[in-house]
Amino acid sequence: MFNYESVDLLFLGKLARILAFNLRTGDSISLSGDLGVGKTSFVKLLVNALIPSEDVSSPTFNIVNQYHFNKFTIYHIDLYRINSLFEIYDIGIDTIFDNDVGIVEWPDLLSNIVNFNLRINIQYSIKDVLR
């Protein structure tokens, strides 16, 4: 487990690039943290490391955004508005983790369905707020 006390956007970008270039088909990443903490920003940095011209946006209203890379598709999933496993199965979210890459914000509903390869928890720090 890695724990970084204070991370700026530059460092977060470096971390996202390292992760991006090590992604493999079937990888699944959970992103946890409060609203507005930077989960979607992290995904944007990661996707743009692989596909620099891609317009990455929050999937809060679409639930799922897709970004096609030459080796796989990255599915950016936001489960904030999903209330049940039925909705997950209805949308087909459970099937994408076999052949592509899934990055899930608000992953709690999937915790018993998906064995995430990597779990990232982004938190605010009072030290960062006081700067």
PDB file of C-alpha atoms in Angstrom:
ATOM      1  CA  MET A   1       0.000   0.000   0.000  1.00  0.00           C
ATOM      2  CA  PHE A   2       1.226   3.472  -0.871  1.00  0.00           C
ATOM      3  CA  ASN A   3       0.224   6.462   1.209  1.00  0.00           C
ATOM      4  CA  TYR A   4       1.062   9.994   0.148  1.00  0.00           C
ATOM      5  CA  GLU A   5       0.302  12.742   2.643  1.00  0.00           C
ATOM      6  CA  SER A   6       0.266  15.651   0.237  1.00  0.00           C
ATOM      7  CA  VAL A   7      -0.140  15.324  -3.491  1.00  0.00           C
ATOM      8  CA  ASP A   8      -0.370  18.160  -5.981  1.00  0.00           C
ATOM      9  CA  LEU A   9      -1.809  17.915  -9.478  1.00  0.00           C
ATOM     10  CA  LEU A  10       1.657  17.522 -11.017  1.00  0.00           C
ATOM     11  CA  PHE A  11       2.423  14.496  -8.840  1.00  0.00           C
ATOM     12  CA  LEU A  12      -1.058  13.071  -9.447  1.00  0.00           C
ATOM     13  CA  GLY A  13      -0.369  13.379 -13.180  1.00  0.00           C
ATOM     14  CA  LYS A  14       2.903  11.473 -12.861  1.00  0.00           C
ATOM     15  CA  LEU A  15       1.172   8.737 -10.884  1.00  0.00           C
ATOM     16  CA  ALA A  16      -1.634   8.541 -13.465  1.00  0.00           C
ATOM     17  CA  ARG A  17       0.884   8.243 -16.333  1.00  0.00           C
ATOM     18  CA  ILE A  18       2.769   5.428 -14.605  1.00  0.00           C
ATOM     19  CA  LEU A  19      -0.474   3.584 -14.021  1.00  0.00           C
ATOM     20  CA  ALA A  20      -1.714   4.251 -17.579  1.00  0.00           C
ATOM     21  CA  PHE A  21       1.337   2.699 -19.202  1.00  0.00           C
ATOM     22  CA  ASN A  22       1.036  -0.387 -17.000  1.00  0.00           C
ATOM     23  CA  LEU A  23      -2.657  -1.065 -17.643  1.00  0.00           C
ATOM     24  CA  ARG A  24      -3.568  -4.456 -19.058  1.00  0.00           C
ATOM     25  CA  THR A  25      -6.750  -5.969 -20.407  1.00  0.00           C
ATOM     26  CA  GLY A  26      -8.936  -7.069 -17.500  1.00  0.00           C
ATOM     27  CA  ASP A  27      -7.607  -4.511 -15.017  1.00  0.00           C
ATOM     28  CA  SER A  28     -10.124  -2.955 -12.670  1.00  0.00           C
ATOM     29  CA  ILE A  29      -9.550   0.123 -10.534  1.00  0.00           C
ATOM     30  CA  SER A  30     -11.776   1.490  -7.799  1.00  0.00           C
ATOM     31  CA  LEU A  31     -11.672   5.210  -7.028  1.00  0.00           C
ATOM     32  CA  SER A  32     -13.050   6.327  -3.682  1.00  0.00           C
ATOM     33  CA  GLY A  33     -13.253   9.727  -2.052  1.00  0.00           C
ATOM     34  CA  ASP A  34     -15.621  12.558  -1.271  1.00  0.00           C
ATOM     35  CA  LEU A  35     -17.429  14.586  -3.920  1.00  0.00           C
ATOM     36  CA  GLY A  36     -15.068  16.957  -5.690  1.00  0.00           C
ATOM     37  CA  VAL A  37     -11.870  15.423  -4.349  1.00  0.00           C
ATOM     38  CA  GLY A  38     -10.374  14.710  -7.800  1.00  0.00           C
ATOM     39  CA  LYS A  39     -11.465  11.239  -8.888  1.00  0.00           C
ATOM     40  CA  THR A  40     -12.499  12.334 -12.376  1.00  0.00           C
ATOM     41  CA  SER A  41      -9.402  14.544 -12.638  1.00  0.00           C
ATOM     42  CA  PHE A  42      -7.288  11.464 -11.963  1.00  0.00           C
ATOM     43  CA  VAL A  43      -9.088   9.521 -14.710  1.00  0.00           C
ATOM     44  CA  LYS A  44      -8.630  12.446 -17.113  1.00  0.00           C
ATOM     45  CA  LEU A  45      -4.875  12.466 -16.428  1.00  0.00           C
ATOM     46  CA  LEU A  46      -4.703   8.689 -16.887  1.00  0.00           C
ATOM     47  CA  VAL A  47      -6.710   8.587 -20.132  1.00  0.00           C
ATOM     48  CA  ASN A  48      -4.857  11.599 -21.576  1.00  0.00           C
ATOM     49  CA  ALA A  49      -1.542   9.852 -20.937  1.00  0.00           C
ATOM     50  CA  LEU A  50      -2.677   7.173 -23.418  1.00  0.00           C
ATOM     51  CA  ILE A  51      -4.938   9.256 -25.670  1.00  0.00           C
ATOM     52  CA  PRO A  52      -3.722  12.883 -25.432  1.00  0.00           C
ATOM     53  CA  SER A  53      -6.493  14.421 -27.549  1.00  0.00           C
ATOM     54  CA  GLU A  54      -9.364  12.651 -25.756  1.00  0.00           C
ATOM     55  CA  ASP A  55     -11.981  14.856 -24.116  1.00  0.00           C
ATOM     56  CA  VAL A  56     -12.506  13.179 -20.738  1.00  0.00           C
ATOM     57  CA  SER A  57     -15.590  14.142 -18.773  1.00  0.00           C
ATOM     58  CA  SER A  58     -17.394  12.981 -15.671  1.00  0.00           C
ATOM     59  CA  PRO A  59     -19.733  10.037 -16.258  1.00  0.00           C
ATOM     60  CA  THR A  60     -22.058  11.117 -13.434  1.00  0.00           C
ATOM     61  CA  PHE A  61     -25.047  11.529 -15.763  1.00  0.00           C
ATOM     62  CA  ASN A  62     -24.086   8.988 -18.451  1.00  0.00           C
ATOM     63  CA  ILE A  63     -23.001   6.423 -15.820  1.00  0.00           C
ATOM     64  CA  VAL A  64     -20.390   5.015 -18.245  1.00  0.00           C
ATOM     65  CA  ASN A  65     -17.936   6.786 -20.569  1.00  0.00           C
ATOM     66  CA  GLN A  66     -15.763   4.839 -23.009  1.00  0.00           C
ATOM     67  CA  TYR A  67     -12.293   5.724 -24.249  1.00  0.00           C
ATOM     68  CA  HIS A  68     -10.901   3.536 -27.033  1.00  0.00           C
ATOM     69  CA  PHE A  69      -7.189   2.842 -26.826  1.00  0.00           C
ATOM     70  CA  ASN A  70      -5.503   0.596 -29.408  1.00  0.00           C
ATOM     71  CA  LYS A  71      -5.103  -2.310 -26.959  1.00  0.00           C
ATOM     72  CA  PHE A  72      -8.375  -2.051 -25.026  1.00  0.00           C
ATOM     73  CA  THR A  73     -11.264   0.193 -24.130  1.00  0.00           C
ATOM     74  CA  ILE A  74     -11.197   2.079 -20.848  1.00  0.00           C
ATOM     75  CA  TYR A  75     -14.605   2.238 -19.211  1.00  0.00           C
ATOM     76  CA  HIS A  76     -14.938   5.110 -16.745  1.00  0.00           C
ATOM     77  CA  ILE A  77     -17.912   4.303 -14.541  1.00  0.00           C
ATOM     78  CA  ASP A  78     -19.587   6.492 -11.933  1.00  0.00           C
ATOM     79  CA  LEU A  79     -21.962   4.612  -9.628  1.00  0.00           C
ATOM     80  CA  TYR A  80     -22.923   7.651  -7.533  1.00  0.00           C
ATOM     81  CA  ARG A  81     -26.526   7.601  -8.787  1.00  0.00           C
ATOM     82  CA  ILE A  82     -26.888   3.801  -8.903  1.00  0.00           C
ATOM     83  CA  ASN A  83     -28.869   2.342  -6.013  1.00  0.00           C
ATOM     84  CA  SER A  84     -29.015  -1.400  -6.620  1.00  0.00           C
ATOM     85  CA  LEU A  85     -27.256  -4.381  -8.146  1.00  0.00           C
ATOM     86  CA  PHE A  86     -30.236  -4.746 -10.489  1.00  0.00           C
ATOM     87  CA  GLU A  87     -29.303  -1.430 -12.115  1.00  0.00           C
ATOM     88  CA  ILE A  88     -25.688  -2.574 -12.488  1.00  0.00           C
ATOM     89  CA  TYR A  89     -26.763  -5.781 -14.239  1.00  0.00           C
ATOM     90  CA  ASP A  90     -29.346  -3.899 -16.329  1.00  0.00           C
ATOM     91  CA  ILE A  91     -26.691  -1.510 -17.656  1.00  0.00           C
ATOM     92  CA  GLY A  92     -24.237  -4.394 -18.202  1.00  0.00           C
ATOM     93  CA  ILE A  93     -21.468  -2.932 -16.088  1.00  0.00           C
ATOM     94  CA  ASP A  94     -20.611  -6.334 -14.631  1.00  0.00           C
ATOM     95  CA  THR A  95     -19.473  -7.674 -18.025  1.00  0.00           C
ATOM     96  CA  ILE A  96     -16.834  -5.101 -18.971  1.00  0.00           C
ATOM     97  CA  PHE A  97     -14.112  -6.222 -16.599  1.00  0.00           C
ATOM     98  CA  ASP A  98     -13.168  -9.349 -18.557  1.00  0.00           C
ATOM     99  CA  ASN A  99     -11.813  -7.906 -21.799  1.00  0.00           C
ATOM    100  CA  ASP A 100     -11.198  -4.234 -21.160  1.00  0.00           C
ATOM    101  CA  VAL A 101     -10.211  -1.844 -18.347  1.00  0.00           C
ATOM    102  CA  GLY A 102     -12.745  -0.579 -15.829  1.00  0.00           C
ATOM    103  CA  ILE A 103     -12.226   2.442 -13.594  1.00  0.00           C
ATOM    104  CA  VAL A 104     -15.064   2.849 -11.118  1.00  0.00           C
ATOM    105  CA  GLU A 105     -15.948   5.887  -9.015  1.00  0.00           C
ATOM    106  CA  TRP A 106     -18.160   5.134  -5.991  1.00  0.00           C
ATOM    107  CA  PRO A 107     -17.396   1.386  -6.273  1.00  0.00           C
ATOM    108  CA  ASP A 108     -19.152   0.121  -3.129  1.00  0.00           C
ATOM    109  CA  LEU A 109     -21.982  -1.680  -4.966  1.00  0.00           C
ATOM    110  CA  LEU A 110     -19.439  -3.670  -6.967  1.00  0.00           C
ATOM    111  CA  SER A 111     -17.300  -4.708  -4.008  1.00  0.00           C
ATOM    112  CA  ASN A 112     -18.787  -8.236  -3.941  1.00  0.00           C
ATOM    113  CA  ILE A 113     -18.867  -8.618  -7.724  1.00  0.00           C
ATOM    114  CA  VAL A 114     -15.523  -7.240  -8.910  1.00  0.00           C
ATOM    115  CA  ASN A 115     -12.137  -8.081  -7.451  1.00  0.00           C
ATOM    116  CA  PHE A 116     -10.435  -4.739  -8.057  1.00  0.00           C
ATOM    117  CA  ASN A 117      -6.742  -4.961  -9.015  1.00  0.00           C
ATOM    118  CA  LEU A 118      -6.127  -1.528  -7.549  1.00  0.00           C
ATOM    119  CA  ARG A 119      -8.009   0.540  -5.003  1.00  0.00           C
ATOM    120  CA  ILE A 120      -7.324   4.272  -4.860  1.00  0.00           C
ATOM    121  CA  ASN A 121      -8.756   6.468  -2.123  1.00  0.00           C
ATOM    122  CA  ILE A 122      -8.332  10.207  -2.602  1.00  0.00           C
ATOM    123  CA  GLN A 123      -8.925  12.399   0.437  1.00  0.00           C
ATOM    124  CA  TYR A 124      -8.792  16.061   1.254  1.00  0.00           C
ATOM    125  CA  SER A 125      -6.091  17.087   3.668  1.00  0.00           C
ATOM    126  CA  ILE A 126      -6.477  20.007   6.062  1.00  0.00           C
ATOM    127  CA  LYS A 127      -2.849  20.867   5.266  1.00  0.00           C
ATOM    128  CA  ASP A 128      -3.768  21.253   1.591  1.00  0.00           C
ATOM    129  CA  VAL A 129      -6.782  23.427   2.418  1.00  0.00           C
ATOM    130  CA  LEU A 130      -4.706  25.777   4.572  1.00  0.00           C
ATOM    131  CA  ARG A 131      -2.103  26.452   1.875  1.00  0.00           C
TER     132      ARG A 131
END
